[in-house]
mmCIF file of C-alpha atoms in Angstrom:
data_model
loop_
_atom_site.group_PDB
_atom_site.id
_atom_site.type_symbol
_atom_site.label_atom_id
_atom_site.label_comp_id
_atom_site.label_asym_id
_atom_site.label_seq_id
_atom_site.Cartn_x
_atom_site.Cartn_y
_atom_site.Cartn_z
ATOM 1 C CA MET A 129 -7.032 13.206 -18.017
ATOM 2 C CA VAL A 130 -3.925 15.901 -19.000
ATOM 3 C CA LEU A 131 -2.391 18.253 -16.114
ATOM 4 C CA ARG A 132 -0.499 21.068 -16.694
ATOM 5 C CA GLN A 133 2.639 22.500 -15.066
ATOM 6 C CA ASN A 134 2.079 23.581 -11.481
ATOM 7 C CA ASP A 135 -1.498 21.366 -10.861
ATOM 8 C CA SER A 136 -1.583 18.867 -8.027
ATOM 9 C CA VAL A 137 -1.737 15.368 -9.333
ATOM 10 C CA LEU A 138 -3.787 14.146 -6.319
ATOM 11 C CA GLY A 139 -5.972 17.034 -6.048
ATOM 12 C CA GLN A 140 -7.006 16.726 -9.432
ATOM 13 C CA LEU A 141 -8.057 13.357 -9.377
ATOM 14 C CA ALA A 142 -10.330 13.889 -6.351
ATOM 15 C CA ASN A 143 -11.667 17.329 -7.543
ATOM 16 C CA PHE A 144 -12.338 14.822 -10.541
ATOM 17 C CA ALA A 145 -13.533 12.171 -8.077
ATOM 18 C CA GLN A 146 -15.976 14.629 -6.619
ATOM 19 C CA ALA A 147 -17.242 16.221 -9.532
ATOM 20 C CA GLU A 148 -17.974 13.244 -11.246
ATOM 21 C CA LYS A 149 -19.331 11.211 -8.366
ATOM 22 C CA ILE A 150 -17.147 8.512 -9.368
ATOM 23 C CA PRO A 151 -17.966 4.905 -6.940
ATOM 24 C CA SER A 152 -14.103 4.013 -7.373
ATOM 25 C CA ALA A 153 -11.179 3.904 -10.029
ATOM 26 C CA ASN A 154 -7.691 2.451 -11.335
ATOM 27 C CA PHE A 155 -5.965 4.798 -12.922
ATOM 28 C CA THR A 156 -2.582 5.139 -14.532
ATOM 29 C CA GLY A 157 0.211 8.336 -15.184
ATOM 30 C CA MET A 158 2.863 9.534 -16.557
ATOM 31 C CA GLY A 159 4.687 12.816 -17.012
ATOM 32 C CA PHE A 160 6.952 15.055 -14.953
ATOM 33 C CA VAL A 161 6.927 16.110 -11.680
ATOM 34 C CA ASP A 162 8.040 17.459 -8.367
ATOM 35 C CA ILE A 163 7.002 14.962 -6.160
ATOM 36 C CA THR A 164 7.629 13.292 -2.390
ATOM 37 C CA PHE A 165 7.479 9.942 -1.323
ATOM 38 C CA GLY A 166 6.732 8.545 1.480
ATOM 39 C CA PHE A 167 7.810 5.266 3.665
ATOM 40 C CA PHE A 168 5.603 4.000 6.274
ATOM 41 C CA ASP A 169 6.997 3.183 9.760
ATOM 42 C CA PHE A 170 4.876 0.356 10.633
ATOM 43 C CA GLU A 171 6.028 1.490 14.511
ATOM 44 C CA THR A 172 5.516 5.248 14.563
ATOM 45 C CA LYS A 173 2.790 4.687 12.145
ATOM 46 C CA LYS A 174 4.542 7.853 10.161
ATOM 47 C CA TYR A 175 5.422 8.594 6.632
ATOM 48 C CA LYS A 176 9.020 9.239 6.068
ATOM 49 C CA PRO A 177 8.797 11.613 3.468
ATOM 50 C CA ARG A 178 11.467 12.562 0.803
ATOM 51 C CA ASP A 179 11.375 14.998 -2.150
ATOM 52 C CA PHE A 180 12.498 14.477 -5.544
ATOM 53 C CA LYS A 181 12.296 17.740 -7.546
ATOM 54 C CA HIS A 182 12.171 18.035 -12.119
ATOM 55 C CA ILE A 183 11.934 14.209 -12.354
ATOM 56 C CA GLU A 184 10.173 11.943 -14.993
ATOM 57 C CA LEU A 185 7.378 10.226 -13.386
ATOM 58 C CA VAL A 186 8.033 6.999 -15.175
ATOM 59 C CA SER A 187 4.663 5.749 -14.189
ATOM 60 C CA MET A 188 2.137 5.898 -11.710
ATOM 61 C CA HIS A 189 -0.331 3.517 -10.457
ATOM 62 C CA GLY A 190 -3.578 3.756 -8.006
ATOM 63 C CA THR A 191 -6.726 3.838 -6.287
ATOM 64 C CA ILE A 192 -9.415 6.058 -6.259
ATOM 65 C CA ALA A 193 -11.757 5.175 -3.325
ATOM 66 C CA TRP A 194 -14.140 6.993 -0.515
ATOM 67 C CA LYS A 195 -13.330 7.009 3.055
ATOM 68 C CA LYS A 196 -16.708 8.588 5.226
ATOM 69 C CA GLY A 197 -17.978 10.706 2.400
ATOM 70 C CA SER A 198 -14.269 11.894 1.618
ATOM 71 C CA THR A 199 -11.580 10.582 -1.405
ATOM 72 C CA SER A 200 -9.299 8.335 -0.569
ATOM 73 C CA ILE A 201 -6.784 8.323 -3.142
ATOM 74 C CA HIS A 202 -3.970 5.665 -2.897
ATOM 75 C CA ALA A 203 -1.037 6.520 -5.316
ATOM 76 C CA HIS A 204 2.307 4.958 -6.266
ATOM 77 C CA GLY A 205 4.885 6.071 -8.679
ATOM 78 C CA VAL A 206 8.425 5.172 -9.688
ATOM 79 C CA VAL A 207 10.434 8.154 -11.310
ATOM 80 C CA ALA A 208 13.659 8.680 -12.623
ATOM 81 C CA ASP A 209 16.061 10.865 -12.429
ATOM 82 C CA LYS A 210 18.856 12.562 -15.520
ATOM 83 C CA ALA A 211 20.609 9.436 -15.477
ATOM 84 C CA PHE A 212 17.918 7.262 -15.615
ATOM 85 C CA GLN A 213 18.082 5.774 -11.917
ATOM 86 C CA ALA A 214 15.003 4.980 -10.684
ATOM 87 C CA PHE A 215 13.449 5.645 -7.414
ATOM 88 C CA GLY A 216 9.426 4.738 -5.979
ATOM 89 C CA GLY A 217 7.714 4.657 -3.686
ATOM 90 C CA HIS A 218 3.894 5.514 -1.809
ATOM 91 C CA ILE A 219 2.714 9.131 -3.261
ATOM 92 C CA LEU A 220 2.402 11.497 -0.318
ATOM 93 C CA ASN A 221 2.127 14.905 -2.889
ATOM 94 C CA ALA A 222 3.257 15.378 -6.422
ATOM 95 C CA THR A 223 3.319 18.429 -8.595
ATOM 96 C CA VAL A 224 3.287 18.877 -12.507
ATOM 97 C CA GLY A 225 6.796 20.174 -13.579
ATOM 98 C CA THR A 226 7.417 21.864 -16.747
ATOM 99 C CA GLY A 227 5.615 19.949 -19.478
ATOM 100 C CA SER A 228 2.431 17.582 -18.251
ATOM 101 C CA VAL A 229 1.351 14.712 -16.433
ATOM 102 C CA GLU A 230 -1.211 12.542 -18.725
ATOM 103 C CA ILE A 231 -3.610 9.924 -16.007
ATOM 104 C CA PHE A 232 -5.512 7.008 -17.762
ATOM 105 C CA ILE A 233 -8.566 6.719 -15.454
ATOM 106 C CA ILE A 234 -10.778 3.475 -15.279
ATOM 107 C CA VAL A 235 -13.997 3.867 -13.692
ATOM 108 C CA HIS A 236 -15.780 1.145 -11.906
ATOM 109 C CA ASN A 237 -19.494 0.929 -11.133
ATOM 110 C CA LYS A 238 -18.964 0.015 -7.145
ATOM 111 C CA GLN A 239 -18.130 2.232 -4.594
ATOM 112 C CA PHE A 240 -14.987 0.730 -2.458
ATOM 113 C CA GLU A 241 -13.905 2.376 0.992
ATOM 114 C CA ARG A 242 -11.057 2.510 2.913
ATOM 115 C CA THR A 243 -11.012 2.036 6.631
ATOM 116 C CA LYS A 244 -8.647 2.237 9.225
ATOM 117 C CA ASP A 245 -6.850 -1.277 10.028
ATOM 118 C CA ASP A 246 -5.847 -0.408 14.189
ATOM 119 C CA ALA A 247 -4.008 -3.211 13.614
ATOM 120 C CA ILE A 248 -1.607 -1.836 11.331
ATOM 121 C CA GLY A 249 -2.752 1.759 11.695
ATOM 122 C CA ALA A 250 -2.878 2.502 7.943
ATOM 123 C CA ASP A 251 -6.187 2.374 5.878
ATOM 124 C CA VAL A 252 -7.120 -0.815 4.124
ATOM 125 C CA LEU A 253 -9.119 -1.173 1.187
ATOM 126 C CA SER A 254 -12.329 -2.796 1.475
ATOM 127 C CA LEU A 255 -14.819 -4.230 -1.649
ATOM 128 C CA ASP A 256 -17.467 -5.328 0.112
ATOM 129 C CA MET B 175 -8.879 -7.813 -4.800
ATOM 130 C CA VAL B 176 -7.210 -7.069 -1.443
ATOM 131 C CA LEU B 177 -4.747 -9.557 -0.177
ATOM 132 C CA ARG B 178 -3.471 -9.329 3.321
ATOM 133 C CA GLN B 179 -0.660 -10.261 5.477
ATOM 134 C CA ASN B 180 0.928 -13.469 4.971
ATOM 135 C CA ASP B 181 -0.900 -14.104 1.640
ATOM 136 C CA SER B 182 0.829 -15.666 -1.259
ATOM 137 C CA VAL B 183 0.356 -12.865 -4.242
ATOM 138 C CA LEU B 184 0.988 -15.384 -7.207
ATOM 139 C CA GLY B 185 -0.885 -18.294 -5.321
ATOM 140 C CA GLN B 186 -3.849 -15.797 -4.419
ATOM 141 C CA LEU B 187 -4.149 -15.136 -8.116
ATOM 142 C CA ALA B 188 -3.998 -18.527 -9.254
ATOM 143 C CA ASN B 189 -6.765 -19.459 -7.110
ATOM 144 C CA PHE B 190 -8.689 -16.735 -8.572
ATOM 145 C CA ALA B 191 -7.995 -17.924 -11.685
ATOM 146 C CA GLN B 192 -9.650 -21.249 -10.923
ATOM 147 C CA ALA B 193 -12.969 -20.308 -9.168
ATOM 148 C CA GLU B 194 -13.979 -18.034 -11.756
ATOM 149 C CA LYS B 195 -12.511 -20.078 -14.480
ATOM 150 C CA ILE B 196 -11.687 -16.458 -16.032
ATOM 151 C CA PRO B 197 -9.956 -17.373 -19.743
ATOM 152 C CA SER B 198 -7.427 -15.146 -19.724
ATOM 153 C CA ALA B 199 -6.512 -11.581 -17.878
ATOM 154 C CA ASN B 200 -4.061 -8.515 -16.974
ATOM 155 C CA PHE B 201 -3.508 -7.190 -13.453
ATOM 156 C CA THR B 202 -1.854 -4.660 -12.019
ATOM 157 C CA GLY B 203 -0.965 -4.173 -8.013
ATOM 158 C CA MET B 204 0.713 -2.442 -5.176
ATOM 159 C CA GLY B 205 1.626 -2.901 -1.388
ATOM 160 C CA PHE B 206 4.007 -4.042 0.860
ATOM 161 C CA VAL B 207 5.766 -7.348 0.413
ATOM 162 C CA ASP B 208 8.773 -9.955 1.108
ATOM 163 C CA ILE B 209 9.280 -10.886 -2.615
ATOM 164 C CA THR B 210 11.815 -12.847 -4.703
ATOM 165 C CA PHE B 211 12.949 -11.463 -8.174
ATOM 166 C CA GLY B 212 14.644 -14.059 -11.013
ATOM 167 C CA PHE B 213 16.800 -13.031 -13.702
ATOM 168 C CA PHE B 214 16.697 -15.135 -16.781
ATOM 169 C CA ASP B 215 19.996 -16.676 -17.762
ATOM 170 C CA PHE B 216 19.461 -17.777 -21.117
ATOM 171 C CA GLU B 217 22.566 -20.233 -21.100
ATOM 172 C CA THR B 218 21.380 -22.098 -18.048
ATOM 173 C CA LYS B 219 17.845 -21.315 -18.762
ATOM 174 C CA LYS B 220 17.734 -20.980 -14.778
ATOM 175 C CA TYR B 221 16.408 -17.789 -13.229
ATOM 176 C CA LYS B 222 19.042 -16.357 -10.605
ATOM 177 C CA PRO B 223 16.910 -15.341 -7.703
ATOM 178 C CA ARG B 224 17.576 -12.455 -4.966
ATOM 179 C CA ASP B 225 15.218 -11.653 -2.058
ATOM 180 C CA PHE B 226 13.544 -8.465 -0.782
ATOM 181 C CA LYS B 227 12.183 -8.071 2.594
ATOM 182 C CA HIS B 228 9.696 -5.996 3.839
ATOM 183 C CA ILE B 229 9.539 -3.708 0.958
ATOM 184 C CA GLU B 230 6.853 -1.295 -1.288
ATOM 185 C CA LEU B 231 5.643 -3.157 -4.215
ATOM 186 C CA VAL B 232 5.629 0.221 -5.813
ATOM 187 C CA SER B 233 3.993 -1.192 -8.825
ATOM 188 C CA MET B 234 2.923 -5.057 -10.150
ATOM 189 C CA HIS B 235 1.936 -6.319 -13.607
ATOM 190 C CA GLY B 236 1.191 -9.520 -15.021
ATOM 191 C CA THR B 237 -0.867 -11.621 -17.137
ATOM 192 C CA ILE B 238 -3.029 -14.485 -16.276
ATOM 193 C CA ALA B 239 -2.984 -17.468 -19.165
ATOM 194 C CA TRP B 240 -3.021 -21.120 -19.310
ATOM 195 C CA LYS B 241 -0.909 -23.728 -19.992
ATOM 196 C CA LYS B 242 -1.501 -27.924 -20.249
ATOM 197 C CA GLY B 243 -4.501 -27.105 -17.754
ATOM 198 C CA SER B 244 -2.781 -24.813 -15.299
ATOM 199 C CA THR B 245 -2.558 -21.373 -14.820
ATOM 200 C CA SER B 246 0.512 -19.828 -15.629
ATOM 201 C CA ILE B 247 0.894 -16.279 -14.008
ATOM 202 C CA HIS B 248 3.855 -13.816 -15.817
ATOM 203 C CA ALA B 249 3.908 -11.125 -13.063
ATOM 204 C CA HIS B 250 6.824 -8.538 -12.875
ATOM 205 C CA GLY B 251 7.115 -5.726 -9.832
ATOM 206 C CA VAL B 252 9.106 -2.789 -8.671
ATOM 207 C CA VAL B 253 9.804 -2.334 -5.552
ATOM 208 C CA ALA B 254 11.384 0.609 -3.285
ATOM 209 C CA ASP B 255 13.509 0.536 -0.228
ATOM 210 C CA LYS B 256 13.116 2.578 2.813
ATOM 211 C CA ALA B 257 15.479 5.080 0.815
ATOM 212 C CA PHE B 258 13.207 4.878 -2.078
ATOM 213 C CA GLN B 259 15.548 3.020 -4.275
ATOM 214 C CA ALA B 260 13.944 1.113 -6.678
ATOM 215 C CA PHE B 261 14.540 -2.705 -8.008
ATOM 216 C CA GLY B 262 12.652 -4.644 -10.208
ATOM 217 C CA GLY B 263 12.375 -7.626 -11.885
ATOM 218 C CA HIS B 264 10.263 -11.295 -13.139
ATOM 219 C CA ILE B 265 8.213 -12.541 -9.674
ATOM 220 C CA LEU B 266 9.190 -15.513 -8.429
ATOM 221 C CA ASN B 267 7.455 -15.561 -5.246
ATOM 222 C CA ALA B 268 5.806 -12.703 -3.340
ATOM 223 C CA THR B 269 4.134 -12.343 0.458
ATOM 224 C CA VAL B 270 2.055 -9.841 1.988
ATOM 225 C CA GLY B 271 4.293 -7.791 3.993
ATOM 226 C CA THR B 272 2.632 -5.610 7.231
ATOM 227 C CA GLY B 273 -0.479 -4.223 5.574
ATOM 228 C CA SER B 274 -2.006 -5.375 2.220
ATOM 229 C CA VAL B 275 -1.500 -5.500 -1.413
ATOM 230 C CA GLU B 276 -4.495 -4.120 -3.728
ATOM 231 C CA ILE B 277 -4.862 -5.903 -6.955
ATOM 232 C CA PHE B 278 -6.494 -4.938 -10.220
ATOM 233 C CA ILE B 279 -7.877 -7.566 -12.716
ATOM 234 C CA ILE B 280 -9.143 -6.918 -16.020
ATOM 235 C CA VAL B 281 -10.764 -10.014 -17.212
ATOM 236 C CA HIS B 282 -10.567 -11.194 -21.000
ATOM 237 C CA ASN B 283 -12.972 -13.647 -22.642
ATOM 238 C CA LYS B 284 -10.403 -15.005 -24.768
ATOM 239 C CA GLN B 285 -8.322 -18.258 -23.744
ATOM 240 C CA PHE B 286 -4.343 -17.396 -23.743
ATOM 241 C CA GLU B 287 -2.065 -20.150 -23.874
ATOM 242 C CA ARG B 288 1.410 -20.410 -22.852
ATOM 243 C CA THR B 289 3.490 -22.255 -24.208
ATOM 244 C CA LYS B 290 7.463 -23.667 -23.857
ATOM 245 C CA ASP B 291 9.638 -22.055 -27.049
ATOM 246 C CA ASP B 292 13.032 -24.423 -27.084
ATOM 247 C CA ALA B 293 14.568 -21.848 -29.348
ATOM 248 C CA ILE B 294 15.408 -19.922 -26.003
ATOM 249 C CA GLY B 295 13.634 -22.203 -23.103
ATOM 250 C CA ALA B 296 11.239 -20.004 -21.885
ATOM 251 C CA ASP B 297 7.397 -19.867 -21.870
ATOM 252 C CA VAL B 298 5.999 -17.399 -24.439
ATOM 253 C CA LEU B 299 2.535 -16.329 -24.579
ATOM 254 C CA SER B 300 0.069 -17.141 -27.456
ATOM 255 C CA LEU B 301 -2.808 -14.994 -28.358
ATOM 256 C CA ASP B 302 -3.990 -17.702 -31.361
ATOM 257 C CA MET C 130 -0.046 -8.370 -28.963
ATOM 258 C CA VAL C 131 2.867 -10.388 -28.465
ATOM 259 C CA LEU C 132 6.393 -9.215 -29.636
ATOM 260 C CA ARG C 133 9.342 -11.302 -30.937
ATOM 261 C CA GLN C 134 12.930 -10.637 -30.956
ATOM 262 C CA ASN C 135 14.565 -8.127 -32.546
ATOM 263 C CA ASP C 136 10.842 -6.737 -33.405
ATOM 264 C CA SER C 137 11.157 -2.575 -32.942
ATOM 265 C CA VAL C 138 8.378 -2.224 -29.683
ATOM 266 C CA LEU C 139 7.690 1.728 -30.726
ATOM 267 C CA GLY C 140 7.334 0.793 -34.579
ATOM 268 C CA GLN C 141 4.868 -2.768 -33.945
ATOM 269 C CA LEU C 142 2.781 -0.479 -32.031
ATOM 270 C CA ALA C 143 2.380 2.088 -34.725
ATOM 271 C CA ASN C 144 1.796 -0.459 -37.144
ATOM 272 C CA PHE C 145 -0.721 -1.500 -34.991
ATOM 273 C CA ALA C 146 -2.600 1.851 -34.687
ATOM 274 C CA GLN C 147 -2.456 2.575 -38.536
ATOM 275 C CA ALA C 148 -3.605 -1.389 -39.371
ATOM 276 C CA GLU C 149 -6.332 -1.166 -36.580
ATOM 277 C CA LYS C 150 -6.826 2.246 -37.348
ATOM 278 C CA ILE C 151 -7.580 2.912 -33.425
ATOM 279 C CA PRO C 152 -8.566 6.271 -32.212
ATOM 280 C CA SER C 153 -6.290 6.157 -29.388
ATOM 281 C CA ALA C 154 -5.168 3.769 -26.775
ATOM 282 C CA ASN C 155 -3.599 3.488 -23.136
ATOM 283 C CA PHE C 156 -0.887 0.431 -23.477
ATOM 284 C CA THR C 157 1.140 -1.544 -20.835
ATOM 285 C CA GLY C 158 4.091 -4.401 -21.560
ATOM 286 C CA MET C 159 6.692 -6.403 -19.827
ATOM 287 C CA GLY C 160 9.560 -8.356 -21.749
ATOM 288 C CA PHE C 161 13.336 -8.632 -22.614
ATOM 289 C CA VAL C 162 14.666 -5.464 -24.513
ATOM 290 C CA ASP C 163 17.454 -3.660 -25.977
ATOM 291 C CA ILE C 164 16.339 -0.114 -24.843
ATOM 292 C CA THR C 165 17.095 3.454 -25.241
ATOM 293 C CA PHE C 166 15.684 6.121 -22.872
ATOM 294 C CA GLY C 167 15.856 9.865 -23.560
ATOM 295 C CA PHE C 168 15.514 12.631 -20.830
ATOM 296 C CA PHE C 169 13.955 15.621 -22.185
ATOM 297 C CA ASP C 170 16.479 18.733 -21.747
ATOM 298 C CA PHE C 171 13.991 21.645 -21.564
ATOM 299 C CA GLU C 172 16.707 24.397 -22.531
ATOM 300 C CA THR C 173 17.792 22.745 -25.444
ATOM 301 C CA LYS C 174 14.654 20.800 -26.369
ATOM 302 C CA LYS C 175 16.563 18.065 -26.959
ATOM 303 C CA TYR C 176 16.558 14.282 -25.737
ATOM 304 C CA LYS C 177 20.218 12.769 -23.830
ATOM 305 C CA PRO C 178 19.782 9.321 -24.711
ATOM 306 C CA ARG C 179 21.250 6.661 -22.950
ATOM 307 C CA ASP C 180 21.024 2.912 -23.950
ATOM 308 C CA PHE C 181 20.547 -0.201 -21.812
ATOM 309 C CA LYS C 182 21.166 -3.987 -23.523
ATOM 310 C CA HIS C 183 20.025 -7.064 -22.621
ATOM 311 C CA ILE C 184 17.578 -5.891 -19.775
ATOM 312 C CA GLU C 185 14.545 -7.175 -18.295
ATOM 313 C CA LEU C 186 11.461 -4.183 -19.084
ATOM 314 C CA VAL C 187 10.311 -4.175 -16.121
ATOM 315 C CA SER C 188 6.730 -2.242 -17.136
ATOM 316 C CA MET C 189 6.092 -0.165 -19.951
ATOM 317 C CA HIS C 190 3.054 2.448 -19.887
ATOM 318 C CA GLY C 191 2.240 4.656 -22.644
ATOM 319 C CA THR C 192 -0.524 6.188 -24.891
ATOM 320 C CA ILE C 193 -1.129 6.116 -28.799
ATOM 321 C CA ALA C 194 -2.227 9.179 -30.449
ATOM 322 C CA TRP C 195 -2.314 11.065 -33.427
ATOM 323 C CA LYS C 196 -0.130 14.057 -34.678
ATOM 324 C CA LYS C 197 -1.242 15.780 -38.310
ATOM 325 C CA GLY C 198 -2.555 12.061 -39.746
ATOM 326 C CA SER C 199 0.825 9.844 -37.862
ATOM 327 C CA THR C 200 0.781 8.161 -35.110
ATOM 328 C CA SER C 201 2.254 9.959 -31.820
ATOM 329 C CA ILE C 202 3.372 7.591 -29.162
ATOM 330 C CA HIS C 203 4.360 8.320 -25.987
ATOM 331 C CA ALA C 204 5.857 5.554 -23.794
ATOM 332 C CA HIS C 205 7.740 5.371 -20.764
ATOM 333 C CA GLY C 206 9.396 2.231 -19.515
ATOM 334 C CA VAL C 207 10.683 0.459 -16.272
ATOM 335 C CA VAL C 208 13.871 -1.397 -16.582
ATOM 336 C CA ALA C 209 16.291 -3.913 -14.352
ATOM 337 C CA ASP C 210 19.441 -5.263 -14.889
ATOM 338 C CA LYS C 211 21.257 -8.716 -13.420
ATOM 339 C CA ALA C 212 21.086 -7.372 -9.678
ATOM 340 C CA PHE C 213 17.377 -6.346 -9.997
ATOM 341 C CA GLN C 214 18.636 -2.446 -10.051
ATOM 342 C CA ALA C 215 16.044 -0.559 -11.770
ATOM 343 C CA PHE C 216 16.276 2.875 -14.273
ATOM 344 C CA GLY C 217 13.512 4.166 -16.022
ATOM 345 C CA GLY C 218 12.448 6.975 -18.133
ATOM 346 C CA HIS C 219 10.582 8.595 -21.687
ATOM 347 C CA ILE C 220 11.443 5.675 -23.922
ATOM 348 C CA LEU C 221 13.211 6.551 -27.306
ATOM 349 C CA ASN C 222 13.524 3.280 -28.933
ATOM 350 C CA ALA C 223 13.177 -0.366 -28.039
ATOM 351 C CA THR C 224 13.912 -3.508 -29.117
ATOM 352 C CA VAL C 225 12.916 -7.146 -28.365
ATOM 353 C CA GLY C 226 15.768 -9.108 -26.792
ATOM 354 C CA THR C 227 15.855 -12.916 -26.348
ATOM 355 C CA GLY C 228 12.620 -13.946 -25.457
ATOM 356 C CA SER C 229 9.286 -11.766 -25.987
ATOM 357 C CA VAL C 230 7.572 -8.649 -25.203
ATOM 358 C CA GLU C 231 3.853 -9.007 -24.006
ATOM 359 C CA ILE C 232 1.782 -5.976 -24.667
ATOM 360 C CA PHE C 233 -1.646 -4.889 -23.814
ATOM 361 C CA ILE C 234 -3.660 -2.411 -25.573
ATOM 362 C CA ILE C 235 -6.697 -0.592 -24.209
ATOM 363 C CA VAL C 236 -8.639 1.134 -26.980
ATOM 364 C CA HIS C 237 -10.646 4.591 -26.590
ATOM 365 C CA ASN C 238 -13.261 5.253 -29.274
ATOM 366 C CA LYS C 239 -12.025 9.150 -28.961
ATOM 367 C CA GLN C 240 -9.530 10.461 -31.163
ATOM 368 C CA PHE C 241 -7.036 11.672 -29.215
ATOM 369 C CA GLU C 242 -4.452 14.367 -30.681
ATOM 370 C CA ARG C 243 -1.038 15.579 -29.667
ATOM 371 C CA THR C 244 0.358 19.241 -30.454
ATOM 372 C CA LYS C 245 3.352 21.133 -29.928
ATOM 373 C CA ASP C 246 3.923 23.321 -26.848
ATOM 374 C CA ASP C 247 5.854 26.257 -28.172
ATOM 375 C CA ALA C 248 5.990 27.283 -24.372
ATOM 376 C CA ILE C 249 7.908 23.886 -23.258
ATOM 377 C CA GLY C 250 8.656 22.899 -26.785
ATOM 378 C CA ALA C 251 7.672 19.457 -26.324
ATOM 379 C CA ASP C 252 4.217 17.606 -27.311
ATOM 380 C CA VAL C 253 0.928 17.287 -25.190
ATOM 381 C CA LEU C 254 -1.799 15.153 -25.511
ATOM 382 C CA SER C 255 -5.585 16.577 -26.168
ATOM 383 C CA LEU C 256 -7.967 15.084 -25.660
ATOM 384 C CA ASP C 257 -10.595 17.782 -26.810
#
């Protein structure tokens, strides 16, 4: 899958999952993006966000699963700036910048479901 | 494979490899961990360790092979702190923190063996 | 694929692609390297390079495609120094350092072609 400028990375992955009705998948990707990472605060159960603009998406990894009929995409990324310093985290949002984003998807034939674990306030992947 | 709080990441991978008697495998993963990286010093032939606590495991990669009948797991990881600054290295130890760790494993049908290369004092993967 | 000291990482990947006549592939890797990253300047259409010596290749990702009969390899990497600080970017060149580099390649049966997109001055992967 090759995304182009202004495409939403998570949005296009969700569109793909729904259009192809895939049971679940793992993916990796790389490219050039504007991205928002979030660090999960287990006390407030919220993500603290930070934006990075015009940055190299060195690598992206994630899982496509389902949650009550909707796609549930969990993606992490490593980015690097002009000085090659690396930052990383849980991806809240990513938009393709100048250039492109190449994504490689491995589709599984078994449905994966995410369910909320109330003890930690976050979604956890279930393989059963 | 989904690991939960306090699970040993490398320990659970070794258990999986032994229980399933897999010839070899590659894996990727992500989650939230306490982790110890080690930088190999080729003069002393020892790893200099450093611990990172309560940190996002942005990505993990590795290979499962065998060495004289025991599992030999080589894993690298990238982590990021609350400010999304990234650190990385060779994983000596990792324990699942609050949350979970999702691991995606590709099993190969050919046995891989690691043997010690005395010239460098480190194990090297052999595909033959 | 296991590379040893002084091997060129991109060179060996290109040799493999040509010798095996693979239509296309994705790969991941890790090891110990001397590496040159480049940050693409969309104004000058050139990469600004920076060298990192004797450094851990925490992870490498990429795609092998073709461009007018020659291999076209796009690779990104994350490296970490003795203090485990991470850097990353687009790989211009990488040579195996003391130790080795393990590369895991997934070969696809469909030919991928890269073509230059004049609007951005960079190559873009085409899946059609």
